[in-house]
Structure formats: C-alpha cells, structure tokens
Short mmCIF file of C-alpha atoms in Angstrom, two decimals:
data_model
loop_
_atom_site.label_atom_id
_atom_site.label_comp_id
_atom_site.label_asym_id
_atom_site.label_seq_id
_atom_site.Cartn_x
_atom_site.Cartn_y
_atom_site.Cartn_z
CA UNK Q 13 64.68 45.00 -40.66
CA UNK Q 14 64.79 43.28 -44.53
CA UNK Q 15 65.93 40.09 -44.61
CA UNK Q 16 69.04 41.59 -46.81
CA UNK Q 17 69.91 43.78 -43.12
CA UNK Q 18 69.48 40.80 -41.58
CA UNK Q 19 71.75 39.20 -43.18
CA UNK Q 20 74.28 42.31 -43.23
CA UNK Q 21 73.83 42.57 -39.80
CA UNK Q 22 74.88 38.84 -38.85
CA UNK Q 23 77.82 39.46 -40.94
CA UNK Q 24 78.94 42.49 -38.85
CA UNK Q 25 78.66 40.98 -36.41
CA UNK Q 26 79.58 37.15 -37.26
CA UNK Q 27 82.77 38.14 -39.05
CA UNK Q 28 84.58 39.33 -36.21
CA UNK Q 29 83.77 36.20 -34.13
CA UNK Q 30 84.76 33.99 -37.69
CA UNK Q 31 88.13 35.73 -37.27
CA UNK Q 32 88.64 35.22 -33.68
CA UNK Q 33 87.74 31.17 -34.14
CA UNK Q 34 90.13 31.14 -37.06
CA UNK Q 35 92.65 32.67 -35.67
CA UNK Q 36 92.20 30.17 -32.22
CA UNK Q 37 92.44 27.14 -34.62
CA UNK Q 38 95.17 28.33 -36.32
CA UNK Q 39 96.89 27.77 -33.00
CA UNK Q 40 96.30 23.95 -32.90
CA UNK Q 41 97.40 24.05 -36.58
CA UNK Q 42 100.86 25.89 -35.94
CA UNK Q 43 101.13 23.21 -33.37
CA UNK Q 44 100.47 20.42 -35.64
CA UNK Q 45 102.82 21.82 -38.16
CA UNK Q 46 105.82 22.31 -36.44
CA UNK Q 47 105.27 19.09 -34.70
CA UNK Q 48 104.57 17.45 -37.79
CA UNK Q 49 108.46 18.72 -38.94
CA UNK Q 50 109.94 17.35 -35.39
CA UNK Q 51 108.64 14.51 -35.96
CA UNK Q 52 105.29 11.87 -36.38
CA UNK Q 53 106.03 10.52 -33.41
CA UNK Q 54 105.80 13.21 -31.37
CA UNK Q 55 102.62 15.03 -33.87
CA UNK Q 56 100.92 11.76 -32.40
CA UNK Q 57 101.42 12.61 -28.92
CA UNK Q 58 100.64 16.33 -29.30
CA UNK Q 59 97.18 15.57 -31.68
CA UNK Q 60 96.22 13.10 -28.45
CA UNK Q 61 97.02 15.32 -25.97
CA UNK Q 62 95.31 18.92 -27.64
CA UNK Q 63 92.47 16.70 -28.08
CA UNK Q 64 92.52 15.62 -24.84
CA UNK Q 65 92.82 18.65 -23.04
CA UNK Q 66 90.12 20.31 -25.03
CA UNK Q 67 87.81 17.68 -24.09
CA UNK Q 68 88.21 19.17 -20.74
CA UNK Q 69 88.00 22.59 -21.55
CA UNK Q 70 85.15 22.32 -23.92
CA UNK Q 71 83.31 21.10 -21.01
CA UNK Q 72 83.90 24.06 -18.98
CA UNK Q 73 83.06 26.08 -22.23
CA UNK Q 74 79.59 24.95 -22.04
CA UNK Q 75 79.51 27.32 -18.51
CA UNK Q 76 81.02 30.27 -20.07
CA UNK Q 77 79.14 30.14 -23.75
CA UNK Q 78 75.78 30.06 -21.18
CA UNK Q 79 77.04 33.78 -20.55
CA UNK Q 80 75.96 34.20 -23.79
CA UNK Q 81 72.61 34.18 -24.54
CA UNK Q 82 72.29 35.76 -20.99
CA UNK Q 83 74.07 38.76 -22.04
CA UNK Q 84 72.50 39.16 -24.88
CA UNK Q 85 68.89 38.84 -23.63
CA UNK Q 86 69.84 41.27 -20.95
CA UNK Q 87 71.56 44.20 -22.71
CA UNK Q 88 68.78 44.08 -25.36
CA UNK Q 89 66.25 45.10 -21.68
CA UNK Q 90 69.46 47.34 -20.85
CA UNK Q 91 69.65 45.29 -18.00
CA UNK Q 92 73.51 46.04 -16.57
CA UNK Q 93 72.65 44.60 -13.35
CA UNK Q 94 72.37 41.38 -14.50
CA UNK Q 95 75.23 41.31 -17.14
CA UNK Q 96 77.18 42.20 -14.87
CA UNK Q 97 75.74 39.36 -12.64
CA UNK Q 98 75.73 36.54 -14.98
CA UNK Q 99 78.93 37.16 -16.26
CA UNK Q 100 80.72 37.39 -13.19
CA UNK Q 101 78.86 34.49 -11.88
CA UNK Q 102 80.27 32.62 -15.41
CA UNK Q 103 83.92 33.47 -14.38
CA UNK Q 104 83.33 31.83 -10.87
CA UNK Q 105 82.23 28.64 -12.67
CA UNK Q 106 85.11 28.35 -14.83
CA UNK Q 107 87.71 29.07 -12.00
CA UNK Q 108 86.16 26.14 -10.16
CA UNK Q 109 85.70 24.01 -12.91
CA UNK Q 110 89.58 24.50 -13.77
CA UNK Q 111 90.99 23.55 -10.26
CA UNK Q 112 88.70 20.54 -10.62
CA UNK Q 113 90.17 19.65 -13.93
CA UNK Q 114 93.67 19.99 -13.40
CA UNK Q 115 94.51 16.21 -11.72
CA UNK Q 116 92.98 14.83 -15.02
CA UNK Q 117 95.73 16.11 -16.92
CA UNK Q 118 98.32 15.08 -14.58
CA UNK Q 119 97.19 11.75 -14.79
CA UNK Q 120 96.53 11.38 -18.21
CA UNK Q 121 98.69 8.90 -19.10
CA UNK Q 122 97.09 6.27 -16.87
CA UNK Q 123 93.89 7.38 -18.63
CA UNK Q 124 95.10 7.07 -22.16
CA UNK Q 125 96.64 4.20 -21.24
CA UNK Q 126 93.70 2.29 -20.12
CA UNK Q 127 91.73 3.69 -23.48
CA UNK Q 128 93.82 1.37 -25.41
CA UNK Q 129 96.80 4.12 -26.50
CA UNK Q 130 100.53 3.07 -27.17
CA UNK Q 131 102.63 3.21 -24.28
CA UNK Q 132 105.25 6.01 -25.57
CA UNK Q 133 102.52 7.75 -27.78
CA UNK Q 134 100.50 8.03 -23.53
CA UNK Q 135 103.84 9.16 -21.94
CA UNK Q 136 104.69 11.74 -24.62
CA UNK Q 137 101.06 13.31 -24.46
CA UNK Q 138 100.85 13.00 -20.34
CA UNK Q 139 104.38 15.42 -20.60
CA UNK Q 140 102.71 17.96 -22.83
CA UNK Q 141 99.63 18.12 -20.71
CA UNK Q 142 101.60 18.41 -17.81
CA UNK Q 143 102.37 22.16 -18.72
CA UNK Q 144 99.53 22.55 -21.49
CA UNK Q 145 96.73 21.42 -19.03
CA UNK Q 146 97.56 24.60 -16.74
CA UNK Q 147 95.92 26.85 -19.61
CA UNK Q 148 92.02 25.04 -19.09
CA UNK Q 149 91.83 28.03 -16.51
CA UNK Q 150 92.79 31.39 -18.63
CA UNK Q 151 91.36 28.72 -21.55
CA UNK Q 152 87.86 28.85 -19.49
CA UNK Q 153 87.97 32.37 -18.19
CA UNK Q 154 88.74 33.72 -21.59
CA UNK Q 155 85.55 32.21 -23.03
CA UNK Q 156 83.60 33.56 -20.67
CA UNK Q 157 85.21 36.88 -21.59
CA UNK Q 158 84.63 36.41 -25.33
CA UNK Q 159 80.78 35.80 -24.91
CA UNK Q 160 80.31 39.14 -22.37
CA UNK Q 161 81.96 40.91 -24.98
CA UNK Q 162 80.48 39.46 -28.38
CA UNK Q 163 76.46 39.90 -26.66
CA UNK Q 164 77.65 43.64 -25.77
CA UNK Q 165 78.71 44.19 -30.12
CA UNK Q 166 82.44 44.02 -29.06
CA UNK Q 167 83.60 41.20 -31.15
CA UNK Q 168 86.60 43.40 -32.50
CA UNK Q 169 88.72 42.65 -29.31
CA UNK Q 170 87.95 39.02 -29.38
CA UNK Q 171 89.22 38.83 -32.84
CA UNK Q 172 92.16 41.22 -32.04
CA UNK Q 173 93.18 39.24 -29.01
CA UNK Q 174 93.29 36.04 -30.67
CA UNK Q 175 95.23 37.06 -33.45
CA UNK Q 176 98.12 38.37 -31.26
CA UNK Q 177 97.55 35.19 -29.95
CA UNK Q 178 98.76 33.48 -32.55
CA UNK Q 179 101.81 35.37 -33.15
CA UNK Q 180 103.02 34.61 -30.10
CA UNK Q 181 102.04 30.66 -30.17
CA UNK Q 182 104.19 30.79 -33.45
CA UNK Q 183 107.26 32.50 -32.32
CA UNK Q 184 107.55 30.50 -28.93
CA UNK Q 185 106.53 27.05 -30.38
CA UNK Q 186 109.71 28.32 -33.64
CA UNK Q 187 111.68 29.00 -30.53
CA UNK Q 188 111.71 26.41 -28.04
CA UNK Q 189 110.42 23.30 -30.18
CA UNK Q 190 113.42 23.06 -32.28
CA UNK Q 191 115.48 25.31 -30.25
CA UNK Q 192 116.15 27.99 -32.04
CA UNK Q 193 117.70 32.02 -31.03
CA UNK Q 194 119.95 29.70 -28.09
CA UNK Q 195 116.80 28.37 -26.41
CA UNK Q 196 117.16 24.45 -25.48
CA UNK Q 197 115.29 22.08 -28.06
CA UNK Q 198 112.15 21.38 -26.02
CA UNK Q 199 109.62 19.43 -28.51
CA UNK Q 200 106.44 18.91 -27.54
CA UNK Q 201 107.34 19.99 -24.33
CA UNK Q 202 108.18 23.47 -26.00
CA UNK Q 203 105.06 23.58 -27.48
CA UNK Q 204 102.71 23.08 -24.18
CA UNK Q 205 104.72 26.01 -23.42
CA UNK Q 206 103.71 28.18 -26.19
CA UNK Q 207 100.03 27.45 -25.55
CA UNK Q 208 99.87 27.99 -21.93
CA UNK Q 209 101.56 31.28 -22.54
CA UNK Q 210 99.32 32.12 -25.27
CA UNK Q 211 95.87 31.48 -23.02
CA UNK Q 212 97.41 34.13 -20.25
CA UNK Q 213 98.05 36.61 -22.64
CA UNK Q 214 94.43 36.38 -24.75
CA UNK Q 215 92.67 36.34 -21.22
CA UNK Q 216 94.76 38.95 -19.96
CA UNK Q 217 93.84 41.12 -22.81
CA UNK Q 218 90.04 40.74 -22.87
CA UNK Q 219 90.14 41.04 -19.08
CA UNK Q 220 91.70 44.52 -19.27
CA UNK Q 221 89.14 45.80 -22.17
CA UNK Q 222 86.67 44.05 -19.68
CA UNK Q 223 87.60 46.08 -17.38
CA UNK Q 224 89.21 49.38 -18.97
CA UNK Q 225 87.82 50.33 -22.35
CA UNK Q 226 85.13 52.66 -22.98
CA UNK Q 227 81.36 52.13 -22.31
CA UNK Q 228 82.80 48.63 -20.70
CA UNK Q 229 83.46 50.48 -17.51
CA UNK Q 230 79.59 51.01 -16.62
CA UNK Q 231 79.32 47.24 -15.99
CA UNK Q 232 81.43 47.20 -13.22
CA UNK Q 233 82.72 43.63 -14.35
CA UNK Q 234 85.49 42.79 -11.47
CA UNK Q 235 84.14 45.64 -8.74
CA UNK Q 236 83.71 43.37 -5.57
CA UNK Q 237 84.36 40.30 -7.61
CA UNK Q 238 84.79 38.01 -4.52
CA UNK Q 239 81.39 38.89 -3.31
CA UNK Q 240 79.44 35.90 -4.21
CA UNK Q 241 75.81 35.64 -5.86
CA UNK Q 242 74.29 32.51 -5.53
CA UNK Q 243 71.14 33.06 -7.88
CA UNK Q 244 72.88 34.06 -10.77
CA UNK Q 245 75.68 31.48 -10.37
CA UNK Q 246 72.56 28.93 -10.47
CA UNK Q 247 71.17 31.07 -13.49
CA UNK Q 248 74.41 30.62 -14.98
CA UNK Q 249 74.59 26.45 -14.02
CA UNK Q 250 70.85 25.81 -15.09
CA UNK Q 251 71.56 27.08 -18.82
CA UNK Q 252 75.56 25.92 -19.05
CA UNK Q 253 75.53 22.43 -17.79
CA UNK Q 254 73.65 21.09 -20.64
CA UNK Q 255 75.46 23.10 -22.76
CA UNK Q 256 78.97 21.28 -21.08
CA UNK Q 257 77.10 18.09 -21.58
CA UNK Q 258 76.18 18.77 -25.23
CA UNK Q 259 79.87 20.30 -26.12
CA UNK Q 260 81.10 17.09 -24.66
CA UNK Q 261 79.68 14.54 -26.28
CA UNK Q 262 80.34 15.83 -29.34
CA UNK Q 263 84.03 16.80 -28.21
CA UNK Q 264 83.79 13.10 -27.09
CA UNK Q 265 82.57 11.55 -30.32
CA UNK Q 266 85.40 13.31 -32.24
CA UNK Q 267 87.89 11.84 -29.40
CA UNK Q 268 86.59 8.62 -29.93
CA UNK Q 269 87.19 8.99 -33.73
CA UNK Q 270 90.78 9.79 -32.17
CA UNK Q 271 91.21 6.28 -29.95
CA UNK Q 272 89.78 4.42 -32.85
CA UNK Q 273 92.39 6.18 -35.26
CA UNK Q 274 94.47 5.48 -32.40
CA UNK Q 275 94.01 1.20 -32.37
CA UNK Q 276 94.07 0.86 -36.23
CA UNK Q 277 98.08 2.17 -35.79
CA UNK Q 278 100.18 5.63 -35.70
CA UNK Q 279 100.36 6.65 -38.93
CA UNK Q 280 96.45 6.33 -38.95
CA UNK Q 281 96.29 8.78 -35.78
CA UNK Q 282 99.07 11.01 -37.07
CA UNK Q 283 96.73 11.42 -40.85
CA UNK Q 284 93.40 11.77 -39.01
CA UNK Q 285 95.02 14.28 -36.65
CA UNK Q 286 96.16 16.23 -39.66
CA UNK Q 287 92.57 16.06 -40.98
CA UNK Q 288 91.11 17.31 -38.14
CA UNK Q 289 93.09 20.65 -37.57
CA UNK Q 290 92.21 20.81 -41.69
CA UNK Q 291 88.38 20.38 -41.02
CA UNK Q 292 88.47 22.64 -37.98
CA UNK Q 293 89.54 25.55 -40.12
CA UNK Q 294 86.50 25.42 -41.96
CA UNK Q 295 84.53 24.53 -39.29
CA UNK Q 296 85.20 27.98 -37.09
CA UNK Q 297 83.81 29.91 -39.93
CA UNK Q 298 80.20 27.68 -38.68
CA UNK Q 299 81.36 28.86 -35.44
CA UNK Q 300 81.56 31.45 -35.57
CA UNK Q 301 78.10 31.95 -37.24
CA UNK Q 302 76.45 30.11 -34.67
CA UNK Q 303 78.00 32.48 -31.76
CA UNK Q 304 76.35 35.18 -33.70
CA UNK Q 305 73.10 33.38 -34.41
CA UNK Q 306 72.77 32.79 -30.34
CA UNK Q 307 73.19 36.77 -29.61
CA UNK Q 308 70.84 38.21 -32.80
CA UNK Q 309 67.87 34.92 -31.84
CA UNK Q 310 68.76 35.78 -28.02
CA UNK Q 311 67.87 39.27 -28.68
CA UNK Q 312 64.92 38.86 -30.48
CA UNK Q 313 63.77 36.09 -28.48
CA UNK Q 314 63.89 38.55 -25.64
CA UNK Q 315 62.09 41.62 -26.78
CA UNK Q 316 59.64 39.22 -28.11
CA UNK Q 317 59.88 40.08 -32.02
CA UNK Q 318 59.29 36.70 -33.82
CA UNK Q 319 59.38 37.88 -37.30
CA UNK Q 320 63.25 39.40 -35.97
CA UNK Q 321 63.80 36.03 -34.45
CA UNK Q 322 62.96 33.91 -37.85
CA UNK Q 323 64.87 36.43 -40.35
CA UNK Q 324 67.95 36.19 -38.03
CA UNK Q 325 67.37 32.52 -38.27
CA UNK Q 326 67.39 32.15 -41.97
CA UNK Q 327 69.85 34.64 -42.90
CA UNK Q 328 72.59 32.72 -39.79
CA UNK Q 329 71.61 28.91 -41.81
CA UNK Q 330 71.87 30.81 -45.59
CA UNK Q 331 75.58 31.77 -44.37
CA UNK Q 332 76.33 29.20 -43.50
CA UNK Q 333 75.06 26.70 -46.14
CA UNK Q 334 76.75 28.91 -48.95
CA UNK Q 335 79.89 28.58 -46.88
CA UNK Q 336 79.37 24.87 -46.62
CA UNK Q 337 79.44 24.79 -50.53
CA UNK Q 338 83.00 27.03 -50.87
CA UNK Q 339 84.97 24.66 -48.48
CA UNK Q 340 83.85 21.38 -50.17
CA UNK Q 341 85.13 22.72 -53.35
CA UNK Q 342 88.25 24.09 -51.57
CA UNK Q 343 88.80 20.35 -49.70
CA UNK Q 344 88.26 18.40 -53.21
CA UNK Q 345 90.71 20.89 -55.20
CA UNK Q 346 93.54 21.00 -52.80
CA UNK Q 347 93.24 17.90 -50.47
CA UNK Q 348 96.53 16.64 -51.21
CA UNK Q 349 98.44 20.04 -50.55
CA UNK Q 350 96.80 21.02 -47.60
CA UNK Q 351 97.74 17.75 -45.86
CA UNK Q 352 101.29 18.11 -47.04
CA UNK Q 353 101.51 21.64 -45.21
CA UNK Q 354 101.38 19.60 -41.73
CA UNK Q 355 104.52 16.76 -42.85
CA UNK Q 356 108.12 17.43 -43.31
CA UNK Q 357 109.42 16.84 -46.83
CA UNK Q 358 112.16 14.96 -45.97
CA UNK Q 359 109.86 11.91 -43.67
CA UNK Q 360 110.27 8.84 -45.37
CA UNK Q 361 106.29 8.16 -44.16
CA UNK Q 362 105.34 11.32 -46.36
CA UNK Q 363 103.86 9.66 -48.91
CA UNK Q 364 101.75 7.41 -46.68
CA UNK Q 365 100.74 10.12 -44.42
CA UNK Q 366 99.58 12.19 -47.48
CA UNK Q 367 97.30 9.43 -49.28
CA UNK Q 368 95.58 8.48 -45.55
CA UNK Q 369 95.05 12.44 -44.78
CA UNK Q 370 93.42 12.85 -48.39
CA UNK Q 371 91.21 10.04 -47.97
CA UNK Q 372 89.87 11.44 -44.46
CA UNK Q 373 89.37 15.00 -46.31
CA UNK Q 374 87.63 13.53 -49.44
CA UNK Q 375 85.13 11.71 -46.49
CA UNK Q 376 84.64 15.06 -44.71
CA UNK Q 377 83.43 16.48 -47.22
CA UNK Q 378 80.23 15.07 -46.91
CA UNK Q 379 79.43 15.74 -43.32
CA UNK Q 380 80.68 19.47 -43.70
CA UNK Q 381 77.08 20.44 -43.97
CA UNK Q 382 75.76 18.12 -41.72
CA UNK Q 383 78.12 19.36 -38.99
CA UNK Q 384 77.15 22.87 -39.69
CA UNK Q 385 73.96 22.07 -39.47
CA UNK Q 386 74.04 20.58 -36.37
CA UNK Q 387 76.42 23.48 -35.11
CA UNK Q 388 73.59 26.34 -36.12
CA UNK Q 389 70.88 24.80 -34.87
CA UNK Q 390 72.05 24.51 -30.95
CA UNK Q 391 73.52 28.66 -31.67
CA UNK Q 392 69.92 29.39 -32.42
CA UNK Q 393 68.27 26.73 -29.95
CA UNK Q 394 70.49 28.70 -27.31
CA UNK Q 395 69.41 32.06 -28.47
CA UNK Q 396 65.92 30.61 -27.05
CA UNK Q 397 67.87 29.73 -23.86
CA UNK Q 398 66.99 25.97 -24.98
CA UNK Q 399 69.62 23.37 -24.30
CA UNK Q 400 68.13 20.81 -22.11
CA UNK Q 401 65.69 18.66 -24.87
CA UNK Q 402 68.83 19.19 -27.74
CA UNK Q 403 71.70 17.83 -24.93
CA UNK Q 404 69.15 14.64 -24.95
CA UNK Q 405 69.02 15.05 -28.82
CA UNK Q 406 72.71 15.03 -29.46
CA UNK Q 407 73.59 11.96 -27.10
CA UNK Q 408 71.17 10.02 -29.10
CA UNK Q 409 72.62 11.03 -32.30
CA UNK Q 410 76.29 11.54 -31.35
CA UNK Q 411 76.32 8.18 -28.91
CA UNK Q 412 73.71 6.00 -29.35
CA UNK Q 413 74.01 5.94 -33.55
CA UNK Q 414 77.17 7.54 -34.37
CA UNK Q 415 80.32 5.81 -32.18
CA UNK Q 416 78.53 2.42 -33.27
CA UNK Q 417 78.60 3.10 -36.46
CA UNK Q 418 82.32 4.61 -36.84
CA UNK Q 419 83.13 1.27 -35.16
CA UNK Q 420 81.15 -1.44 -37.20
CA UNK Q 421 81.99 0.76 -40.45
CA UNK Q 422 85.65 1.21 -39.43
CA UNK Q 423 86.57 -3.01 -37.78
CA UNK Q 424 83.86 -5.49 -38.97
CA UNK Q 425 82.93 -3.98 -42.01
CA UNK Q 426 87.16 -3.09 -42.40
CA UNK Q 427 86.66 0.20 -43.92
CA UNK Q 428 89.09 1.15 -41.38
CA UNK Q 429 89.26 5.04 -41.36
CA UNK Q 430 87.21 6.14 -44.19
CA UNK Q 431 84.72 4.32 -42.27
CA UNK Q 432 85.01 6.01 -38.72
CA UNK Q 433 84.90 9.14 -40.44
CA UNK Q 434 81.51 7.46 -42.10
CA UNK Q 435 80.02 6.87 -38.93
CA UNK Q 436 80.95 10.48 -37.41
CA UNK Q 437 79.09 12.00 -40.27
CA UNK Q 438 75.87 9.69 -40.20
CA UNK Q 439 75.85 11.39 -36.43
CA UNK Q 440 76.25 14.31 -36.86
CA UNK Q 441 73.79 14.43 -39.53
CA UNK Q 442 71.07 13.45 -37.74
CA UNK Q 443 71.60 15.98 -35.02
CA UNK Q 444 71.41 18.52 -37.26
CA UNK Q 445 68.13 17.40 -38.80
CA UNK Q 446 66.59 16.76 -35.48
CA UNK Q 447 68.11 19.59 -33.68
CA UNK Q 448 66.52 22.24 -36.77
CA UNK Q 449 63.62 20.51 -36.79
CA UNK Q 450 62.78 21.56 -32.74
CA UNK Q 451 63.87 25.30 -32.96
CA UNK Q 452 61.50 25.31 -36.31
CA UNK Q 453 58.68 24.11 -33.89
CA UNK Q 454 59.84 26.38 -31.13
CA UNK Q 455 59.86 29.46 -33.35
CA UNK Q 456 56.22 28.36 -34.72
CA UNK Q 457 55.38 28.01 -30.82
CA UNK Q 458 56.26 31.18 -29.73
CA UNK Q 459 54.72 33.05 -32.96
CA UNK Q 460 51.56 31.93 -32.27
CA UNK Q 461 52.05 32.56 -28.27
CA UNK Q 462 52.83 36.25 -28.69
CA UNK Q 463 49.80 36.34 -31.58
CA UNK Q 464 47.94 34.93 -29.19
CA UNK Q 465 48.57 37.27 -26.57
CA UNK Q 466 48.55 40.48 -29.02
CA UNK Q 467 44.81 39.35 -30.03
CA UNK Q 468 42.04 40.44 -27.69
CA UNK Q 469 39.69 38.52 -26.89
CA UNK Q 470 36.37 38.84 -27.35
CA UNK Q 471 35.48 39.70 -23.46
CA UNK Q 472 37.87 42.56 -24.05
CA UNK Q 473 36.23 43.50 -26.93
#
C-alpha cells in the first residue's frame, strides 16, 4: 500500500471510531448542559462525580482496550479461536472488575470528602453516583465489545450504537432533570438516571450484533460463555493491567486538575468542568485515531510487514497533527461561545463563569498537540502489544513532573487555574515526546530484526 492508501485506509476505518467517541462525549456534554441550566451548584456535583466515576471505569477500560490489539493481531492470522478467546476472556475481566468497583461509588462521599471537597458539593456527587456508578459494568462490558468489533472492521455499529445513545441520554436527562412530560423534577439525580440507562442500551446493542449479525456468528462470542479459560484471561491481564494503570494515571492527573479546581472555590470547578467536556470533544477525534492506529500497527506488527507498520504510523500522527491545528483555531475563534453553551442565560455568575472557562480554553490550546501526541503514541505502542515500559513512562511524566507543577504553578506561584492547566500540559507533553520517541526505536528494532532474519547468512549461502 502508498502512503496516500494508508492514509485512506486509517480514515475508513478511524472515522467510524471518531464518531462513536464523539458521540460518547457528547453524553457528558448534554449532562453538563442541562445541569449547567439547573443550576452551578448542582453542574459542580455532577462534573465531580462523572469524573469520578470514570476514573473507575477508565481503569477497567485498560482490560477491555487490551482486547484490542489481540483481536487485531489474531484475525489478521485468521485466528477465530483465539478472538473468540481473548475477547470473552476480556468480558470476564470487566464483570469482575465492576462488582469490585461498585462500594467505591457508594462511598464516595467519604472519599471526596477526605480529598479536600465541599461538604454539599461531596453529598450531591455521592447521590448521583449512587445510581450512575451501576453503569461501570455495561460501561466496561461495552468497551470490550467496541474493541472485538473495531479489530474485526465493524466500527459502523460502534458508531451507530453510540449515537442512539445519545438520543436517549438527551430525552431522559430533558425529562426527568427538570421534570418535564409529568415526570417528577429529579436533578442530578435524573441525570445518573439517563446515563445508567444509556450504558444498558449501547451494551445491549453491540452484544446482540456480537452475537447476531452476519459473519459475527462464526466467532461463537457467548457459546458456553461460563466455561472459563484461564490462559487467555491471563493473556488478556498481562497486556490490560498496564494499560488500566496507564489510563489511570492520566484519568488521575486530569482528576487532580479537578480537586485542585476544586480548593481554589466553585465557580473555579464549575469553569474548568465546562472546559473539560469542551476539550474532550476535540480530544475523541485523537481517540479515536489512536483506536485505529492500535488495530492497522497491530496488524502489521503481526504479519511482520514493517514498511506496513511505519506508513500506518505516519499517516495515524499526520491525522492527527492536521487535526490538532483545526481545533486550536476553532478554540481561539469561539472560546467565549462555546463556554456559554454549558451556562444558563439568566445565572447571575454568567459572566464570571464565562471569562474563567475562556481562560482555561485559551491555555488548552497549547497542550492540544501535546495530548495527542501522547494519546497516538501508546495507540501505536499497543499495536506492538507494548504497554509495560510506556505505563512507567507516563507515571513519570503525568506524576512525578506534571501534578507538581499544576500545583506550584497554580498556589505558590498564584497563577491559580491558568496555571494547573500549565502544569497538565508540561505533562502531558513530555509523555508524548518520550512515549514517540520508544515506538520510533521499537519500529527501527524490529526492521532490522525481520532484515535480519530475511538475510541469509553466509553458511546458508
């Protein structure tokens, strides 16, 4: 392949997944946004608590997105056996790992509390988790789901089934947060609703396609499914638990931002929450991309084609660098608009929610490409079934340099939460530059490996 097909061919396949992340976010933004017209108050508790309980999920992601690379290496040998295997071994995981999470959420308020949150803003977010916190296990399954389905070219589904998705999460959270068509006026408890019942109905719809749809039948996904298989569930724990370890401390980094946000006073946490859900938009398209990276690199990684495996590479980072360079111009243009979509009109703190939110925006701007960077580089260092060296990699960056920094920049230095955000990108930048630097050396490794082994030797000869 060119690298024009290349780059054609991540598209085809990266567009779909783009779609499915954006359409995920725009969940936690609907949320935001009708919160943010109830009231800031309660848009405080709800930002803490979705960013609490996807800490917790994103840890049992790390289990599921090992599924991955697995698949992908395994249907490019047309190896159904062990799809089927590895998958099914990745569902296990995450029904575990959710029973194990759920007295975390129940309990959360004792935990926030002891983090150094407000006392009302804690109770408020413990009563959304409460009923949110029973999605982490269709929330983990359905990951799991998503990357069987993506490494088999079925991305369509994903995309599909997060979009109706959506829909739903809308018309329940219109419904019972402000208590419209009769329905009592729930708040934020009306929105922990609309997300649980959103997570059963995406898993519920990739689990039937799983199961049902054409040339998906073959696998056998859910056949004998209580039948155990102890070396592919440790396949599946080898790769994913650094994975869960790396997804976590960058999940955790961004929570800390949140708890620092959280100390310097509510409208603070309220703005920076806003921010967030702005910057995660344009951080699924990256997402995206790097889901698509991992299959394409996983692929060629496992049929042993290294010029496939670079040319995948490149095209994956040139996507998303151009990307990188559209949002920033987007965020500068319309900074002040887009954090206006998330307040109501009539909130006398409007004004000062609007001019804290742009500030944030006009600061993420410059780790957009730093954070994409770092994203690509672990999709393409997991293509290579590599996530041991970069988890060590990205607690260095993310824990040992970053957090410090958001602090000093943010309290001694009093740049309050221009300065957080400061110290988050400084992190995240140098994961991304370490983390592209190893699959660079990797890639050189294993070209000159297989040329190795392709050469004869001179015995031979």
């Amino acid at each position: 392949m060119t690298f024009a097909q290349h780059i054609r061919a991540t598209l085809s396949l990266g567009l779909p997944l783009i779609g499915g992340q954006l359409a995920q976010t725009f969940i936690g933004v609907t949320d935001t946004v009708m919160m943010g017209w109830y009231g800031v108050e309660e848009l405080a508790a709800v930002a803490l608590g979705s960013s609490y309980f996807h800490l917790i999920l994103i840890m049992g992601m790390g289990f599921s997105l090992a599924v991955m690379p697995m698949v992908a290496a395994a249907a490019a040998r047309d190896d159904a056996v062990q799809v089927r295997r590895v998958t099914r071994m990745g569902l296990w995981i995450g029904l575990i790992f959710g029973a194990v999470s759920l007295p975390v959420m129940w309990f959360s308020e004792a935990i926030l509390l002891a983090a150094g949150q407000a006392p009302q803003v804690a109770a408020d977010a413990q009563a959304y988790l409460r009923i949110a916190g029973l999605a982490i296990w269709p929330g983990v399954l359905l990951i799991a789901l998503r990357s069987h389905l993506s490494a088999l070219d079925r991305p369509g589904i994903v995309m599909w089934a997060w979009l109706g998705g959506l829909v739903l999460n809308a018309f329940v959270n219109w419904v019972l947060i402000f208590g419209n068509l009769g329905a009592p006026e729930l708040g934020l408890e009306g929105a922990a609703i609309a997300s649980l019942g959103t997570h059963i109905l995406i898993f519920a719809i990739l689990a039937l396609y799983a199961a049902r749809a054409r040339g998906m039948r073959d696998y056998a996904l859910f056949a004998r499914f209580w039948r155990p298989d102890p070396q592919a569930m440790a396949q599946v724990f080898r790769l994913g638990a650094p994975i869960a370890v790396t997804l976590l401390l960058e999940a955790g980094l961004f929570m800390a931002t949140m708890l620092l946000m959280g100390w310097i006073g509510t409208l603070e946490l309220a703005a920076h929450g806003i921010a967030l859900q702005i910057i995660s938009v344009t951080f699924m398209i990256h997402i995206g991309l790097s889901s698509a990276a991992t299959i394409r690199v996983g692929r060629a990684w496992s049929l042993g084609d290294q010029t496939a495996l670079r040319r995948a590479a490149w095209a994956a980072l040139l996507l998303s660098a151009l990307m990188v360079a559209a949002t920033i111009v987007l965020l500068i243009a319309a900074a002040a608009p887009l954090v206006g979509l998330f307040v109501d009109p009539t909130d006398p703190l409007r004004p000062q929610i609007i001019a804290i939110g742009v500030s944030l925006l006009i600061v993420a701007c410059f780790f957009q490409l730093a954070d994409a960077a770092q994203v690509m580089a672990l999709g393409l260092l997991r293509g290579l079934q590599d996530t041991t060296i970069p988890m060590i990699y990205a607690f260095v960056a993310y824990w040992i340099l970053g957090v410090p920094l958001a602090y000093y920049l943010g309290f001694p230095l009093d740049f309050a939460g221009e300065g957080i955000w400061a110290g988050l990108a400084i992190g995240l930048a140098i994961a991304g530059l370490v983390l592209i630097l190893r699959f660079q050396r990797l890639a050189r490794a294993l070209s000159a490996e297989t040329e190795s082994t392709s050469t004869p030797s001179s015995d031979a000869a």
